[in-house]
């Protein structure tokens, strides 16, 4: 058996980050930046009004109050996207809408609520007069150029995992393309003569195939482009053909099943025949067996990751090994699942003395103490997927450790 940490080291070394490419910023949610993004210009690009109101010279408003308003001549109205035709002079004002450039000469914008225009329509047309009922401080109602982002400054750093707000930031500085790591096209090929896709009819000894839909969805959530490669049987030659076809169109392939020590473990056999097999017995429970190899594809090396077939093992293997490897290949600076310290609400039983770290599937909820609380789901066997589906996390329990109710336990949050 090999340590989880060592298995991960081997696997990540086999899946180095791909070369960065230019990504369309608007379509880069979840992708990782390969270079700092520097703002070419200020955001906002000009001083603009943060309110609907009147752009004024504050000196004109000295002494203005509810009982003794100051009346100004209205030069017209400036909407967002247009520019005042001339500056504000003494005794004058422009009506301005939120986002409109502050006209030259004005040093504040008074909220429309503190004013009263002569015309009932209050259109802010030239010839209107407006009464202002309060003094304002210079700068009030104005958003300064560069107050969000300064020209020449890095707005987003290399290594940023882009989230929706980041896409907005990129658009705000006009960066419609960025250097980053593209999404991987990842094929999913499940193996087993006993497997029948949902919708088919079960023959003697057959079961419905459950892992493909799960893995395809997990890949989508991992920001990959999943490719359904279907269900293969256990025939080694046929599997080799399907894998060769997959190598042409995928950046990585996940297989499922056929990596243990049984009489019919075709994934292991196929990888072995290519000479590229690394076969691991990882010291974890579940998901001990794992195979991988890097095979030549059309556009470069293609990692083939062989997950075990037991459905819960496939899930855990994806979270602990496959997803970190894929994230690493997509430039992720921190590819491992997030871990929090939770409170066990019930004992977390695990077999003793097997030398493996147990990852127990646990239901998670936040308690009134603001902390994450966990308790094991009812079925912990590696075929009991329906029990595991209720789990929000994997509680990590080292061999020899007893976790009693009330103890703290590290928990990996499931995607
Ligand atoms: P294997 O890893 O191929 O030895 O399979 C281990 C167990 O998982 C066997 O009981 C298989 O029938 C089951 N199994 C393998 N692949 C799948 C699958 N895609 N869906 C459901 N069960 C599977
Ligand atoms: Mg099998």
Short mmCIF file of N, CA and C in Angstrom, two decimals, residues 29-175:
data_model
loop_
_atom_site.label_atom_id
_atom_site.label_comp_id
_atom_site.label_asym_id
_atom_site.label_seq_id
_atom_site.Cartn_x
_atom_site.Cartn_y
_atom_site.Cartn_z
N UNK A 29 -15.52 31.28 -16.59
CA UNK A 29 -15.91 30.97 -15.21
C UNK A 29 -15.26 29.65 -14.78
N UNK A 30 -14.61 29.65 -13.63
CA UNK A 30 -14.01 28.43 -13.10
C UNK A 30 -12.61 28.17 -13.61
N UNK A 31 -12.17 28.90 -14.62
CA UNK A 31 -10.82 28.68 -15.16
C UNK A 31 -9.80 29.49 -14.34
N UNK A 32 -8.53 29.13 -14.50
CA UNK A 32 -7.47 29.74 -13.70
C UNK A 32 -6.65 30.69 -14.59
N UNK A 33 -6.39 31.88 -14.08
CA UNK A 33 -5.57 32.84 -14.82
C UNK A 33 -4.11 32.40 -14.82
N UNK A 34 -3.46 32.53 -15.98
CA UNK A 34 -2.04 32.17 -16.07
C UNK A 34 -1.14 33.38 -15.93
N UNK A 35 -1.70 34.58 -16.03
CA UNK A 35 -0.89 35.80 -15.93
C UNK A 35 -1.72 36.86 -15.23
N UNK A 36 -1.00 37.82 -14.59
CA UNK A 36 -1.71 38.96 -13.99
C UNK A 36 -2.48 39.70 -15.08
N UNK A 37 -3.62 40.24 -14.70
CA UNK A 37 -4.35 41.11 -15.61
C UNK A 37 -4.17 42.54 -15.12
N UNK A 38 -3.58 43.39 -15.98
CA UNK A 38 -3.32 44.78 -15.62
C UNK A 38 -4.35 45.67 -16.31
N UNK A 39 -4.91 46.61 -15.55
CA UNK A 39 -5.94 47.48 -16.12
C UNK A 39 -5.30 48.48 -17.06
N UNK A 40 -5.76 48.54 -18.31
CA UNK A 40 -5.18 49.52 -19.24
C UNK A 40 -5.67 50.94 -18.96
N UNK A 41 -6.78 51.08 -18.24
CA UNK A 41 -7.34 52.42 -18.02
C UNK A 41 -8.06 52.42 -16.68
N UNK A 42 -8.36 53.63 -16.20
CA UNK A 42 -9.10 53.76 -14.95
C UNK A 42 -10.51 53.19 -15.08
N UNK A 43 -11.03 52.66 -13.97
CA UNK A 43 -12.45 52.32 -13.84
C UNK A 43 -12.96 53.00 -12.58
N UNK A 44 -13.99 53.80 -12.59
CA UNK A 44 -14.62 54.29 -13.83
C UNK A 44 -13.65 55.19 -14.60
N UNK A 45 -13.87 55.34 -15.90
CA UNK A 45 -12.95 56.10 -16.72
C UNK A 45 -13.05 57.61 -16.52
N UNK A 46 -14.10 58.09 -15.91
CA UNK A 46 -14.29 59.55 -15.71
C UNK A 46 -15.09 59.74 -14.43
N UNK A 47 -15.00 60.97 -13.86
CA UNK A 47 -15.85 61.30 -12.70
C UNK A 47 -17.30 61.24 -13.15
N UNK A 48 -18.13 60.55 -12.39
CA UNK A 48 -19.54 60.47 -12.80
C UNK A 48 -20.45 60.51 -11.59
N UNK A 49 -21.70 60.78 -11.86
CA UNK A 49 -22.65 60.98 -10.76
C UNK A 49 -23.06 59.64 -10.16
N UNK A 50 -23.12 59.59 -8.82
CA UNK A 50 -23.57 58.36 -8.17
C UNK A 50 -25.06 58.43 -7.86
N UNK A 51 -25.69 59.53 -8.21
CA UNK A 51 -27.12 59.69 -7.90
C UNK A 51 -27.81 60.38 -9.06
N UNK A 52 -29.14 60.40 -9.01
CA UNK A 52 -29.91 61.28 -9.89
C UNK A 52 -30.02 62.61 -9.16
N UNK A 53 -29.66 63.72 -9.81
CA UNK A 53 -29.71 65.00 -9.11
C UNK A 53 -29.24 66.14 -9.97
N UNK A 54 -28.67 67.14 -9.32
CA UNK A 54 -28.19 68.32 -10.04
C UNK A 54 -26.71 68.52 -9.77
N UNK A 55 -25.94 68.66 -10.86
CA UNK A 55 -24.52 68.94 -10.74
C UNK A 55 -24.37 70.44 -10.51
N UNK A 56 -23.68 70.78 -9.40
CA UNK A 56 -23.65 72.18 -8.95
C UNK A 56 -22.23 72.60 -8.60
N UNK A 57 -22.08 73.91 -8.36
CA UNK A 57 -20.87 74.44 -7.74
C UNK A 57 -21.22 74.68 -6.28
N UNK A 58 -20.51 73.99 -5.38
CA UNK A 58 -20.93 74.04 -3.97
C UNK A 58 -20.88 75.47 -3.43
N UNK A 59 -20.00 76.31 -4.01
CA UNK A 59 -19.91 77.69 -3.53
C UNK A 59 -21.24 78.42 -3.70
N UNK A 60 -22.01 78.01 -4.73
CA UNK A 60 -23.31 78.65 -4.98
C UNK A 60 -24.33 78.35 -3.90
N UNK A 61 -24.10 77.28 -3.15
CA UNK A 61 -25.15 76.81 -2.24
C UNK A 61 -24.95 77.23 -0.79
N UNK A 62 -23.97 78.10 -0.55
CA UNK A 62 -23.69 78.51 0.83
C UNK A 62 -24.97 79.04 1.45
N UNK A 63 -25.32 78.49 2.61
CA UNK A 63 -26.49 78.97 3.35
C UNK A 63 -27.81 78.37 2.89
N UNK A 64 -27.80 77.52 1.88
CA UNK A 64 -29.07 76.94 1.42
C UNK A 64 -29.69 76.09 2.51
N UNK A 65 -31.02 76.22 2.71
CA UNK A 65 -31.71 75.42 3.73
C UNK A 65 -33.15 75.21 3.28
N UNK A 66 -33.87 74.46 4.09
CA UNK A 66 -35.26 74.15 3.77
C UNK A 66 -36.07 75.46 3.66
N UNK A 67 -35.79 76.41 4.58
CA UNK A 67 -36.58 77.64 4.59
C UNK A 67 -36.00 78.69 3.65
N UNK A 68 -34.72 78.54 3.28
CA UNK A 68 -34.13 79.56 2.41
C UNK A 68 -33.32 78.89 1.30
N UNK A 69 -34.04 78.29 0.33
CA UNK A 69 -33.35 77.58 -0.75
C UNK A 69 -32.60 78.54 -1.67
N UNK A 70 -31.62 77.95 -2.38
CA UNK A 70 -30.90 78.70 -3.42
C UNK A 70 -31.46 78.26 -4.76
N UNK A 71 -31.73 79.19 -5.63
CA UNK A 71 -32.30 78.82 -6.93
C UNK A 71 -31.24 78.96 -8.02
N UNK A 72 -31.15 77.91 -8.86
CA UNK A 72 -30.13 77.89 -9.93
C UNK A 72 -30.82 77.73 -11.29
N UNK A 73 -30.12 78.20 -12.35
CA UNK A 73 -30.62 78.01 -13.72
C UNK A 73 -30.22 76.62 -14.20
N UNK A 74 -31.18 75.90 -14.77
CA UNK A 74 -30.87 74.55 -15.26
C UNK A 74 -30.45 74.64 -16.73
N UNK A 75 -29.25 74.06 -17.01
CA UNK A 75 -28.72 74.13 -18.38
C UNK A 75 -29.26 73.02 -19.27
N UNK A 76 -29.79 71.97 -18.65
CA UNK A 76 -30.29 70.83 -19.42
C UNK A 76 -30.06 69.56 -18.62
N UNK A 77 -30.22 68.45 -19.30
CA UNK A 77 -30.15 67.16 -18.61
C UNK A 77 -29.07 66.29 -19.25
N UNK A 78 -28.25 65.65 -18.41
CA UNK A 78 -27.22 64.74 -18.93
C UNK A 78 -27.56 63.31 -18.51
N UNK A 79 -27.78 62.46 -19.49
CA UNK A 79 -28.07 61.05 -19.19
C UNK A 79 -26.76 60.26 -19.18
N UNK A 80 -26.78 59.07 -18.54
CA UNK A 80 -25.62 58.18 -18.63
C UNK A 80 -25.37 57.90 -20.11
N UNK A 81 -24.11 58.03 -20.52
CA UNK A 81 -23.79 57.78 -21.93
C UNK A 81 -23.72 59.05 -22.77
N UNK A 82 -24.11 60.19 -22.18
CA UNK A 82 -23.95 61.44 -22.94
C UNK A 82 -23.07 62.40 -22.14
N UNK A 83 -22.75 63.54 -22.71
CA UNK A 83 -21.81 64.47 -22.09
C UNK A 83 -22.42 65.88 -22.14
N UNK A 84 -22.24 66.64 -21.05
CA UNK A 84 -22.77 68.01 -21.01
C UNK A 84 -22.13 68.85 -22.10
N UNK A 85 -22.95 69.71 -22.72
CA UNK A 85 -22.46 70.49 -23.85
C UNK A 85 -21.54 71.63 -23.40
N UNK A 86 -21.77 72.15 -22.20
CA UNK A 86 -20.87 73.20 -21.71
C UNK A 86 -20.76 73.12 -20.20
N UNK A 87 -19.76 73.82 -19.63
CA UNK A 87 -19.52 73.74 -18.19
C UNK A 87 -20.61 74.44 -17.39
N UNK A 88 -20.60 74.11 -16.10
CA UNK A 88 -21.50 74.78 -15.16
C UNK A 88 -20.86 76.09 -14.72
N UNK A 89 -21.57 77.19 -14.90
CA UNK A 89 -21.06 78.47 -14.44
C UNK A 89 -21.73 78.87 -13.14
N UNK A 90 -21.37 80.05 -12.61
CA UNK A 90 -21.96 80.53 -11.35
C UNK A 90 -23.47 80.62 -11.51
N UNK A 91 -24.18 80.10 -10.51
CA UNK A 91 -25.64 80.18 -10.52
C UNK A 91 -26.31 79.18 -11.45
N UNK A 92 -25.55 78.24 -11.96
CA UNK A 92 -26.12 77.28 -12.92
C UNK A 92 -26.01 75.84 -12.39
N UNK A 93 -26.76 74.93 -13.03
CA UNK A 93 -26.71 73.50 -12.69
C UNK A 93 -27.11 72.68 -13.92
N UNK A 94 -26.56 71.49 -14.02
CA UNK A 94 -27.05 70.50 -14.99
C UNK A 94 -27.81 69.44 -14.21
N UNK A 95 -28.94 69.05 -14.73
CA UNK A 95 -29.57 67.85 -14.17
C UNK A 95 -28.76 66.65 -14.68
N UNK A 96 -28.40 65.71 -13.78
CA UNK A 96 -27.61 64.54 -14.20
C UNK A 96 -28.24 63.27 -13.65
N UNK A 97 -28.13 62.21 -14.45
CA UNK A 97 -28.62 60.90 -14.01
C UNK A 97 -27.44 60.06 -13.53
N UNK A 98 -27.73 59.04 -12.74
CA UNK A 98 -26.67 58.16 -12.23
C UNK A 98 -25.82 57.65 -13.39
N UNK A 99 -24.50 57.80 -13.27
CA UNK A 99 -23.59 57.31 -14.31
C UNK A 99 -23.23 58.35 -15.33
N UNK A 100 -23.91 59.50 -15.33
CA UNK A 100 -23.58 60.55 -16.30
C UNK A 100 -22.26 61.21 -15.89
N UNK A 101 -21.43 61.60 -16.86
CA UNK A 101 -20.19 62.32 -16.52
C UNK A 101 -20.53 63.62 -15.81
N UNK A 102 -19.77 63.93 -14.77
CA UNK A 102 -20.00 65.18 -14.05
C UNK A 102 -19.53 66.33 -14.94
N UNK A 103 -20.40 67.28 -15.25
CA UNK A 103 -20.01 68.38 -16.15
C UNK A 103 -18.86 69.19 -15.56
N UNK A 104 -18.02 69.71 -16.44
CA UNK A 104 -16.93 70.58 -15.99
C UNK A 104 -17.52 71.73 -15.18
N UNK A 105 -16.77 72.17 -14.20
CA UNK A 105 -17.22 73.30 -13.39
C UNK A 105 -17.99 72.88 -12.16
N UNK A 106 -18.66 71.72 -12.22
CA UNK A 106 -19.42 71.24 -11.05
C UNK A 106 -18.48 70.53 -10.10
N UNK A 107 -18.71 70.67 -8.79
CA UNK A 107 -17.87 69.93 -7.84
C UNK A 107 -18.70 69.08 -6.89
N UNK A 108 -20.00 68.95 -7.15
CA UNK A 108 -20.84 68.04 -6.36
C UNK A 108 -22.14 67.82 -7.11
N UNK A 109 -22.84 66.75 -6.69
CA UNK A 109 -24.17 66.50 -7.25
C UNK A 109 -25.15 66.43 -6.07
N UNK A 110 -26.20 67.24 -6.14
CA UNK A 110 -27.22 67.26 -5.08
C UNK A 110 -28.32 66.28 -5.46
N UNK A 111 -28.69 65.46 -4.51
CA UNK A 111 -29.78 64.49 -4.73
C UNK A 111 -31.04 65.20 -5.20
N UNK A 112 -31.70 64.63 -6.17
CA UNK A 112 -32.94 65.23 -6.69
C UNK A 112 -33.97 65.41 -5.57
N UNK A 113 -33.94 64.55 -4.55
CA UNK A 113 -34.89 64.64 -3.44
C UNK A 113 -34.73 65.92 -2.62
N UNK A 114 -33.55 66.57 -2.73
CA UNK A 114 -33.33 67.80 -1.96
C UNK A 114 -33.55 69.05 -2.82
N UNK A 115 -34.28 68.86 -3.91
CA UNK A 115 -34.47 69.96 -4.84
C UNK A 115 -35.93 70.04 -5.26
N UNK A 116 -36.26 71.12 -5.92
CA UNK A 116 -37.60 71.24 -6.48
C UNK A 116 -37.49 72.10 -7.73
N UNK A 117 -37.82 71.52 -8.87
CA UNK A 117 -37.69 72.26 -10.13
C UNK A 117 -38.97 73.04 -10.40
N UNK A 118 -38.89 74.07 -11.24
CA UNK A 118 -40.06 74.91 -11.48
C UNK A 118 -41.08 74.20 -12.34
N UNK A 119 -40.63 73.44 -13.30
CA UNK A 119 -41.59 72.79 -14.20
C UNK A 119 -42.08 71.50 -13.55
N UNK A 120 -43.36 71.23 -13.66
CA UNK A 120 -43.91 70.05 -12.99
C UNK A 120 -43.31 68.77 -13.56
N UNK A 121 -43.01 68.76 -14.87
CA UNK A 121 -42.46 67.53 -15.46
C UNK A 121 -41.03 67.27 -14.98
N UNK A 122 -40.34 68.30 -14.49
CA UNK A 122 -38.97 68.16 -13.99
C UNK A 122 -38.05 67.47 -14.98
N UNK A 123 -38.14 67.86 -16.22
CA UNK A 123 -37.32 67.19 -17.23
C UNK A 123 -35.89 67.71 -17.24
N UNK A 124 -35.62 68.78 -16.53
CA UNK A 124 -34.27 69.31 -16.54
C UNK A 124 -33.95 69.97 -17.86
N UNK A 125 -34.93 70.51 -18.54
CA UNK A 125 -34.67 71.18 -19.82
C UNK A 125 -34.14 72.59 -19.55
N UNK A 126 -33.40 73.10 -20.52
CA UNK A 126 -32.85 74.45 -20.38
C UNK A 126 -34.00 75.42 -20.17
N UNK A 127 -33.76 76.40 -19.31
CA UNK A 127 -34.82 77.37 -19.02
C UNK A 127 -35.53 77.06 -17.71
N UNK A 128 -35.42 75.81 -17.25
CA UNK A 128 -35.94 75.46 -15.92
C UNK A 128 -35.15 76.19 -14.85
N UNK A 129 -35.77 76.33 -13.70
CA UNK A 129 -35.01 76.78 -12.53
C UNK A 129 -35.22 75.72 -11.45
N UNK A 130 -34.19 75.54 -10.64
CA UNK A 130 -34.30 74.51 -9.59
C UNK A 130 -33.93 75.13 -8.25
N UNK A 131 -34.78 74.85 -7.26
CA UNK A 131 -34.51 75.30 -5.89
C UNK A 131 -33.79 74.19 -5.16
N UNK A 132 -32.69 74.55 -4.50
CA UNK A 132 -31.89 73.55 -3.77
C UNK A 132 -32.03 73.87 -2.28
N UNK A 133 -32.40 72.83 -1.51
CA UNK A 133 -32.78 73.06 -0.11
C UNK A 133 -31.70 72.71 0.91
N UNK A 134 -30.49 72.41 0.44
CA UNK A 134 -29.45 72.05 1.40
C UNK A 134 -28.08 72.38 0.82
N UNK A 135 -27.14 72.67 1.71
CA UNK A 135 -25.75 72.78 1.28
C UNK A 135 -25.22 71.38 1.00
N UNK A 136 -24.20 71.26 0.16
CA UNK A 136 -23.54 69.95 0.01
C UNK A 136 -22.04 70.15 0.09
N UNK A 137 -21.37 69.09 0.50
CA UNK A 137 -19.90 69.14 0.57
C UNK A 137 -19.34 68.90 -0.83
N UNK A 138 -18.20 69.51 -1.13
CA UNK A 138 -17.54 69.27 -2.41
C UNK A 138 -17.26 67.78 -2.55
N UNK A 139 -17.52 67.24 -3.71
CA UNK A 139 -17.27 65.81 -3.96
C UNK A 139 -18.49 64.93 -3.69
N UNK A 140 -19.51 65.48 -3.02
CA UNK A 140 -20.69 64.65 -2.72
C UNK A 140 -21.35 64.22 -4.02
N UNK A 141 -21.82 62.97 -4.05
CA UNK A 141 -22.57 62.49 -5.22
C UNK A 141 -21.70 62.22 -6.44
N UNK A 142 -20.36 62.22 -6.25
CA UNK A 142 -19.46 61.98 -7.40
C UNK A 142 -18.62 60.73 -7.16
N UNK A 143 -18.60 59.85 -8.16
CA UNK A 143 -17.70 58.68 -8.13
C UNK A 143 -16.48 59.06 -8.97
N UNK A 144 -15.32 59.07 -8.34
CA UNK A 144 -14.12 59.55 -9.01
C UNK A 144 -13.58 58.55 -10.02
N UNK A 145 -12.98 59.07 -11.08
CA UNK A 145 -12.26 58.22 -12.05
C UNK A 145 -11.23 57.39 -11.30
N UNK A 146 -11.16 56.10 -11.60
CA UNK A 146 -10.16 55.24 -10.98
C UNK A 146 -10.48 54.81 -9.56
N UNK A 147 -11.68 55.16 -9.05
CA UNK A 147 -11.97 54.80 -7.66
C UNK A 147 -12.26 53.30 -7.51
N UNK A 148 -12.54 52.58 -8.60
CA UNK A 148 -12.68 51.12 -8.52
C UNK A 148 -11.34 50.47 -8.89
N UNK A 149 -10.78 50.82 -10.03
CA UNK A 149 -9.52 50.24 -10.51
C UNK A 149 -8.66 51.36 -11.08
N UNK A 150 -7.38 51.36 -10.73
CA UNK A 150 -6.44 52.36 -11.25
C UNK A 150 -5.72 51.83 -12.48
N UNK A 151 -5.60 52.64 -13.48
CA UNK A 151 -4.85 52.26 -14.69
C UNK A 151 -3.44 51.81 -14.30
N UNK A 152 -2.98 50.70 -14.90
CA UNK A 152 -1.62 50.23 -14.67
C UNK A 152 -1.48 49.29 -13.49
N UNK A 153 -2.52 49.20 -12.68
CA UNK A 153 -2.43 48.30 -11.52
C UNK A 153 -2.96 46.91 -11.88
N UNK A 154 -2.36 45.84 -11.28
CA UNK A 154 -2.92 44.51 -11.53
C UNK A 154 -4.29 44.39 -10.85
N UNK A 155 -5.30 44.00 -11.61
CA UNK A 155 -6.62 43.83 -11.01
C UNK A 155 -6.84 42.40 -10.55
N UNK A 156 -6.31 41.44 -11.32
CA UNK A 156 -6.42 40.04 -10.92
C UNK A 156 -5.06 39.39 -11.10
N UNK A 157 -4.69 38.56 -10.12
CA UNK A 157 -3.36 37.97 -10.14
C UNK A 157 -3.37 36.61 -10.83
N UNK A 158 -2.24 36.25 -11.42
CA UNK A 158 -2.05 34.89 -11.94
C UNK A 158 -2.41 33.90 -10.84
N UNK A 159 -3.08 32.81 -11.20
CA UNK A 159 -3.48 31.82 -10.21
C UNK A 159 -4.89 32.04 -9.69
N UNK A 160 -5.51 33.17 -10.04
CA UNK A 160 -6.88 33.39 -9.59
C UNK A 160 -7.80 32.37 -10.26
N UNK A 161 -8.63 31.71 -9.45
CA UNK A 161 -9.66 30.83 -9.99
C UNK A 161 -10.88 31.71 -10.24
N UNK A 162 -11.20 31.91 -11.49
CA UNK A 162 -12.21 32.91 -11.85
C UNK A 162 -13.60 32.51 -11.38
N UNK A 163 -14.26 33.46 -10.73
CA UNK A 163 -15.65 33.31 -10.32
C UNK A 163 -16.46 34.36 -11.05
N UNK A 164 -17.80 34.27 -10.97
CA UNK A 164 -18.61 35.19 -11.77
C UNK A 164 -18.24 36.66 -11.59
N UNK A 165 -17.99 37.11 -10.36
CA UNK A 165 -17.65 38.52 -10.17
C UNK A 165 -16.35 38.87 -10.89
N UNK A 166 -15.42 37.92 -10.95
CA UNK A 166 -14.16 38.18 -11.68
C UNK A 166 -14.43 38.42 -13.17
N UNK A 167 -15.39 37.68 -13.72
CA UNK A 167 -15.70 37.89 -15.14
C UNK A 167 -16.20 39.31 -15.34
N UNK A 168 -16.97 39.81 -14.36
CA UNK A 168 -17.42 41.19 -14.42
C UNK A 168 -16.26 42.15 -14.35
N UNK A 169 -15.30 41.87 -13.47
CA UNK A 169 -14.11 42.73 -13.34
C UNK A 169 -13.35 42.77 -14.66
N UNK A 170 -13.16 41.60 -15.26
CA UNK A 170 -12.42 41.56 -16.54
C UNK A 170 -13.13 42.40 -17.59
N UNK A 171 -14.45 42.26 -17.65
CA UNK A 171 -15.20 43.06 -18.63
C UNK A 171 -15.06 44.54 -18.31
N UNK A 172 -15.04 44.89 -17.01
CA UNK A 172 -15.00 46.31 -16.63
C UNK A 172 -13.71 46.99 -17.06
N UNK A 173 -12.63 46.21 -17.18
CA UNK A 173 -11.37 46.81 -17.65
C UNK A 173 -11.16 46.56 -19.15
N UNK A 174 -12.18 46.03 -19.79
CA UNK A 174 -12.11 45.83 -21.24
C UNK A 174 -11.30 44.63 -21.67
N UNK A 175 -11.00 43.72 -20.71
CA UNK A 175 -10.18 42.55 -21.06
C UNK A 175 -11.10 41.44 -21.59
#
